Amino acid sequence: MTMLTQTPYKVRFEKHLQAIQTFLEEILVVQEPEPLWQAMRHGVLNGGKRIRPVLLTETCLANGGTFENALGTAGALELIHCYSLIHDDLPCMDNDDLRRGQPTVHKAFSEDLAVLAGDALVGMAFGLIVDKTHGVPDKTLLRVISELSLAASVRGLVNGQVDDTLSAQAQPSEALLYRIHKGKTAALFRFSTWAGGMLAGQSQEVVDLLGQYGEHLGIAFQIVDDLLDVESSSETLGKTPGKDAAQGKITFPAVYGIEGSRKVLKEYIVQLNGILDRLAPHMETQNLRYLVQFVEERKS
Ligand code: IPE
Ligand code: IPE
Ligand code: MG
Ligand code: MG
Ligand code: MG
């Protein structure tokens, strides 16, 4: 199979990435108090693959929506993701010094500013959806906001992070593994594709299928994250590898081993293509297929 880097999709992906980066730069212009904004900028603007906003944007476009329909929510989603990384790296959580090849926010600034920069980003995100979305009915926006508030908290990310944290050193089990990964990672992925369909005005049936695609992709993404933690280097990864085993985390390799994890990943890729086959009568699926390939092939 042709690697994604050799396909025309690479160019399109980079274009989306640039648009999202420009948008994030614009909304994070330094204000008072300066240390807060500098810490926020460090946590958001220093690299990052931007896979969640790209997914949201691509899903919106593939369903007949526009860039302007997607951008506010795509930016909000990335702010929430970046806040979750800043807090995930704190000494009281994963205690990481390196993120995206740079010192983590609490290392570059201080722990208090890392907590507060995260708080500010998550709060700011919701206003951004309201202020920066164009051409979407208010009723749809309210549903998007409500869904994101749950995915980012008690029906998703925070639940997953709590399970991840409290189960460190616990006996690995499949049930716990899926609960953690569905929460901490797949909930925001599910939101990204669900929201892409919603913002484009798609039917509920298609939007729900898109949500399934996002959730499966999120699990696949976290399987790769767990594998890279075992197999990669800090130069390639931009994070310190080997942390999961050192901290006794419940990961795919901990439950299935390396080869077993790769097998589960392959099963997810097959399922993802199946979901896209079901979506194909309703929308153009090629770019979402490229994004599956991106997740499977990523090295950082
Ligand atoms: C890291 O997410 C946290 C996980 C859910 C695995 P990403 O791998 O998307 O991090 P960035 O944004 O590209 O740095
Ligand atoms: C990611 O889990 C969960 C988040 C919501 C940030 P990890 O703890 O595995 O993420 P990395 O490996 O530090 O990026
Ligand atoms: Mg973690
Ligand atoms: Mg971590
Ligand atoms: Mg990890």
CSV table of C-alpha atoms in Angstrom, one decimal, residues 49-229:
chain,number,residue,atom,x,y,z
A,49,LYS,CA,-0.5,16.9,15.0
A,50,ARG,CA,-3.9,18.6,15.2
A,51,ILE,CA,-5.6,15.4,14.3
A,52,ARG,CA,-8.9,16.1,16.1
A,53,PRO,CA,-9.5,19.5,14.4
A,54,VAL,CA,-8.5,18.1,11.0
A,55,LEU,CA,-10.9,15.2,11.5
A,56,LEU,CA,-13.7,17.6,12.5
A,57,THR,CA,-13.0,19.8,9.5
A,58,GLU,CA,-12.6,17.0,7.0
A,59,THR,CA,-15.9,15.4,8.2
A,60,CYS,CA,-17.7,18.7,7.9
A,61,LEU,CA,-16.4,19.3,4.4
A,62,ALA,CA,-17.1,15.7,3.3
A,63,ASN,CA,-20.8,16.2,4.3
A,64,GLY,CA,-21.3,19.4,2.3
A,65,GLY,CA,-20.3,21.8,5.1
A,66,THR,CA,-17.8,24.6,4.8
A,67,PHE,CA,-14.6,25.6,6.5
A,68,GLU,CA,-16.4,28.5,8.2
A,69,ASN,CA,-19.0,26.0,9.7
A,70,ALA,CA,-16.2,24.0,11.2
A,71,LEU,CA,-13.4,26.3,12.4
A,72,GLY,CA,-14.8,27.6,15.7
A,73,THR,CA,-15.6,24.1,17.0
A,74,ALA,CA,-12.3,22.6,15.5
A,75,GLY,CA,-10.3,25.3,17.4
A,76,ALA,CA,-12.3,24.7,20.6
A,77,LEU,CA,-11.7,21.0,20.4
A,78,GLU,CA,-7.9,21.5,20.0
A,79,LEU,CA,-7.9,23.9,23.1
A,80,ILE,CA,-9.6,21.2,25.1
A,81,HIS,CA,-7.2,18.6,23.9
A,82,CYS,CA,-4.2,20.8,24.7
A,83,TYR,CA,-5.5,21.5,28.2
A,84,SER,CA,-5.8,17.8,28.8
A,85,LEU,CA,-2.2,17.3,27.8
A,86,ILE,CA,-1.0,20.1,30.1
A,87,HIS,CA,-2.8,18.5,33.0
A,88,ASP,CA,-1.9,15.0,32.0
A,89,ASP,CA,1.8,15.9,32.2
A,90,LEU,CA,1.6,17.4,35.7
A,91,PRO,CA,3.7,15.7,38.5
A,92,CYS,CA,0.5,14.6,40.2
A,93,MET,CA,-0.6,12.8,37.0
A,94,ASP,CA,1.9,11.3,34.5
A,95,ASN,CA,4.8,13.5,35.6
A,96,ASP,CA,6.2,14.1,32.2
A,97,ASP,CA,9.0,16.6,31.3
A,98,LEU,CA,8.8,16.4,27.6
A,99,ARG,CA,5.9,17.1,25.2
A,100,ARG,CA,6.0,17.7,21.5
A,101,GLY,CA,9.8,17.8,21.8
A,102,GLN,CA,9.7,20.7,24.3
A,103,PRO,CA,9.6,21.0,28.1
A,104,THR,CA,6.1,20.5,29.4
A,105,VAL,CA,4.2,23.6,30.5
A,106,HIS,CA,4.9,23.1,34.2
A,107,LYS,CA,8.6,22.7,33.5
A,108,ALA,CA,8.8,25.7,31.2
A,109,PHE,CA,6.7,27.8,33.6
A,110,SER,CA,5.5,26.5,36.9
A,111,GLU,CA,2.9,24.0,38.2
A,112,ASP,CA,0.5,26.7,39.2
A,113,LEU,CA,0.6,28.3,35.8
A,114,ALA,CA,0.2,24.9,34.1
A,115,VAL,CA,-3.0,24.2,36.1
A,116,LEU,CA,-4.3,27.7,35.5
A,117,ALA,CA,-3.4,27.8,31.7
A,118,GLY,CA,-5.3,24.5,31.4
A,119,ASP,CA,-8.3,25.9,33.3
A,120,ALA,CA,-8.3,29.0,31.0
A,121,LEU,CA,-8.1,26.9,27.8
A,122,VAL,CA,-11.1,24.7,28.7
A,123,GLY,CA,-13.2,27.7,29.7
A,124,MET,CA,-12.3,29.7,26.6
A,125,ALA,CA,-13.2,26.8,24.3
A,126,PHE,CA,-16.9,27.0,24.7
A,127,GLY,CA,-17.1,30.7,24.0
A,128,LEU,CA,-15.1,30.2,20.8
A,129,ILE,CA,-17.7,27.9,19.4
A,130,VAL,CA,-20.3,30.6,19.8
A,131,ASP,CA,-18.1,33.5,18.6
A,132,LYS,CA,-16.3,31.9,15.7
A,133,THR,CA,-18.8,29.7,14.0
A,134,HIS,CA,-20.5,31.0,10.8
A,135,GLY,CA,-23.5,29.7,9.0
A,136,VAL,CA,-24.7,27.2,11.5
A,137,PRO,CA,-28.2,27.4,13.1
A,138,ASP,CA,-28.1,28.3,16.9
A,139,LYS,CA,-30.0,25.1,17.7
A,140,THR,CA,-27.3,23.0,16.2
A,141,LEU,CA,-24.6,24.9,18.0
A,142,LEU,CA,-26.3,24.4,21.3
A,143,ARG,CA,-26.3,20.6,20.7
A,144,VAL,CA,-22.6,20.8,19.7
A,145,ILE,CA,-21.7,22.7,22.9
A,146,SER,CA,-23.7,20.3,25.1
A,147,GLU,CA,-22.1,17.2,23.5
A,148,LEU,CA,-18.6,18.7,23.9
A,149,SER,CA,-19.2,19.6,27.5
A,150,LEU,CA,-20.0,15.9,28.2
A,151,ALA,CA,-17.3,14.4,26.0
A,152,ALA,CA,-14.7,16.6,27.7
A,153,SER,CA,-15.8,15.7,31.2
A,154,VAL,CA,-18.1,13.1,32.9
A,155,ARG,CA,-19.0,11.1,29.8
A,156,GLY,CA,-15.5,11.0,28.3
A,157,LEU,CA,-12.1,12.5,28.9
A,158,VAL,CA,-12.2,13.2,32.6
A,159,ASN,CA,-13.8,9.8,33.4
A,160,GLY,CA,-11.1,8.1,31.3
A,161,GLN,CA,-8.3,10.0,33.0
A,162,VAL,CA,-9.7,9.1,36.4
A,163,ASP,CA,-9.9,5.4,35.5
A,164,ASP,CA,-6.4,5.6,34.0
A,165,THR,CA,-5.0,7.3,37.2
A,166,LEU,CA,-6.8,5.2,39.8
A,167,SER,CA,-6.0,1.9,38.0
A,168,ALA,CA,-2.2,2.4,37.7
A,169,GLN,CA,-0.6,-0.8,39.2
A,170,ALA,CA,-4.0,-2.6,39.0
A,171,GLN,CA,-4.4,-6.0,37.5
A,172,PRO,CA,-4.8,-5.4,33.7
A,173,SER,CA,-8.2,-6.4,32.3
A,174,GLU,CA,-9.9,-6.0,28.9
A,175,ALA,CA,-12.9,-4.4,30.4
A,176,LEU,CA,-10.9,-1.8,32.3
A,177,LEU,CA,-8.6,-1.2,29.3
A,178,TYR,CA,-11.5,-0.4,26.9
A,179,ARG,CA,-13.2,1.8,29.6
A,180,ILE,CA,-10.1,3.9,30.0
A,181,HIS,CA,-9.3,4.3,26.3
A,182,LYS,CA,-12.9,5.0,25.3
A,183,GLY,CA,-13.0,7.7,27.9
A,184,LYS,CA,-9.6,9.4,27.8
A,185,THR,CA,-9.1,9.4,24.1
A,186,ALA,CA,-12.0,8.0,22.0
A,187,ALA,CA,-14.6,10.5,23.4
A,188,LEU,CA,-12.9,13.5,21.8
A,189,PHE,CA,-12.4,11.6,18.6
A,190,ARG,CA,-16.0,10.6,18.6
A,191,PHE,CA,-17.0,14.2,19.2
A,192,SER,CA,-14.8,15.4,16.3
A,193,THR,CA,-16.5,13.4,13.6
A,194,TRP,CA,-20.0,13.6,15.2
A,195,ALA,CA,-19.7,17.4,15.3
A,196,GLY,CA,-18.3,17.6,11.7
A,197,GLY,CA,-21.6,15.9,10.6
A,198,MET,CA,-23.8,18.0,12.8
A,199,LEU,CA,-22.2,21.3,11.7
A,200,ALA,CA,-22.7,20.3,8.1
A,201,GLY,CA,-26.4,19.7,8.8
A,202,GLN,CA,-26.3,15.9,8.1
A,203,SER,CA,-29.1,13.6,9.1
A,204,GLN,CA,-29.1,12.0,12.6
A,205,GLU,CA,-28.5,8.5,11.1
A,206,VAL,CA,-25.4,9.6,9.3
A,207,VAL,CA,-24.2,11.7,12.3
A,208,ASP,CA,-24.4,8.7,14.6
A,209,LEU,CA,-22.5,6.5,12.1
A,210,LEU,CA,-19.8,9.3,11.9
A,211,GLY,CA,-19.6,9.2,15.7
A,212,GLN,CA,-19.0,5.5,15.6
A,213,TYR,CA,-16.2,6.0,13.0
A,214,GLY,CA,-14.6,8.6,15.3
A,215,GLU,CA,-14.8,6.4,18.4
A,216,HIS,CA,-13.2,3.5,16.6
A,217,LEU,CA,-10.5,5.7,15.3
A,218,GLY,CA,-9.9,7.1,18.8
A,219,ILE,CA,-9.3,3.6,20.1
A,220,ALA,CA,-7.0,2.8,17.2
A,221,PHE,CA,-5.2,6.0,17.9
A,222,GLN,CA,-4.6,5.1,21.5
A,223,ILE,CA,-3.4,1.6,20.6
A,224,VAL,CA,-0.8,3.2,18.5
A,225,ASP,CA,0.0,5.7,21.3
A,226,ASP,CA,0.5,2.7,23.7
A,227,LEU,CA,2.7,0.9,21.1
A,228,LEU,CA,4.8,3.9,20.5
A,229,ASP,CA,5.4,4.4,24.2
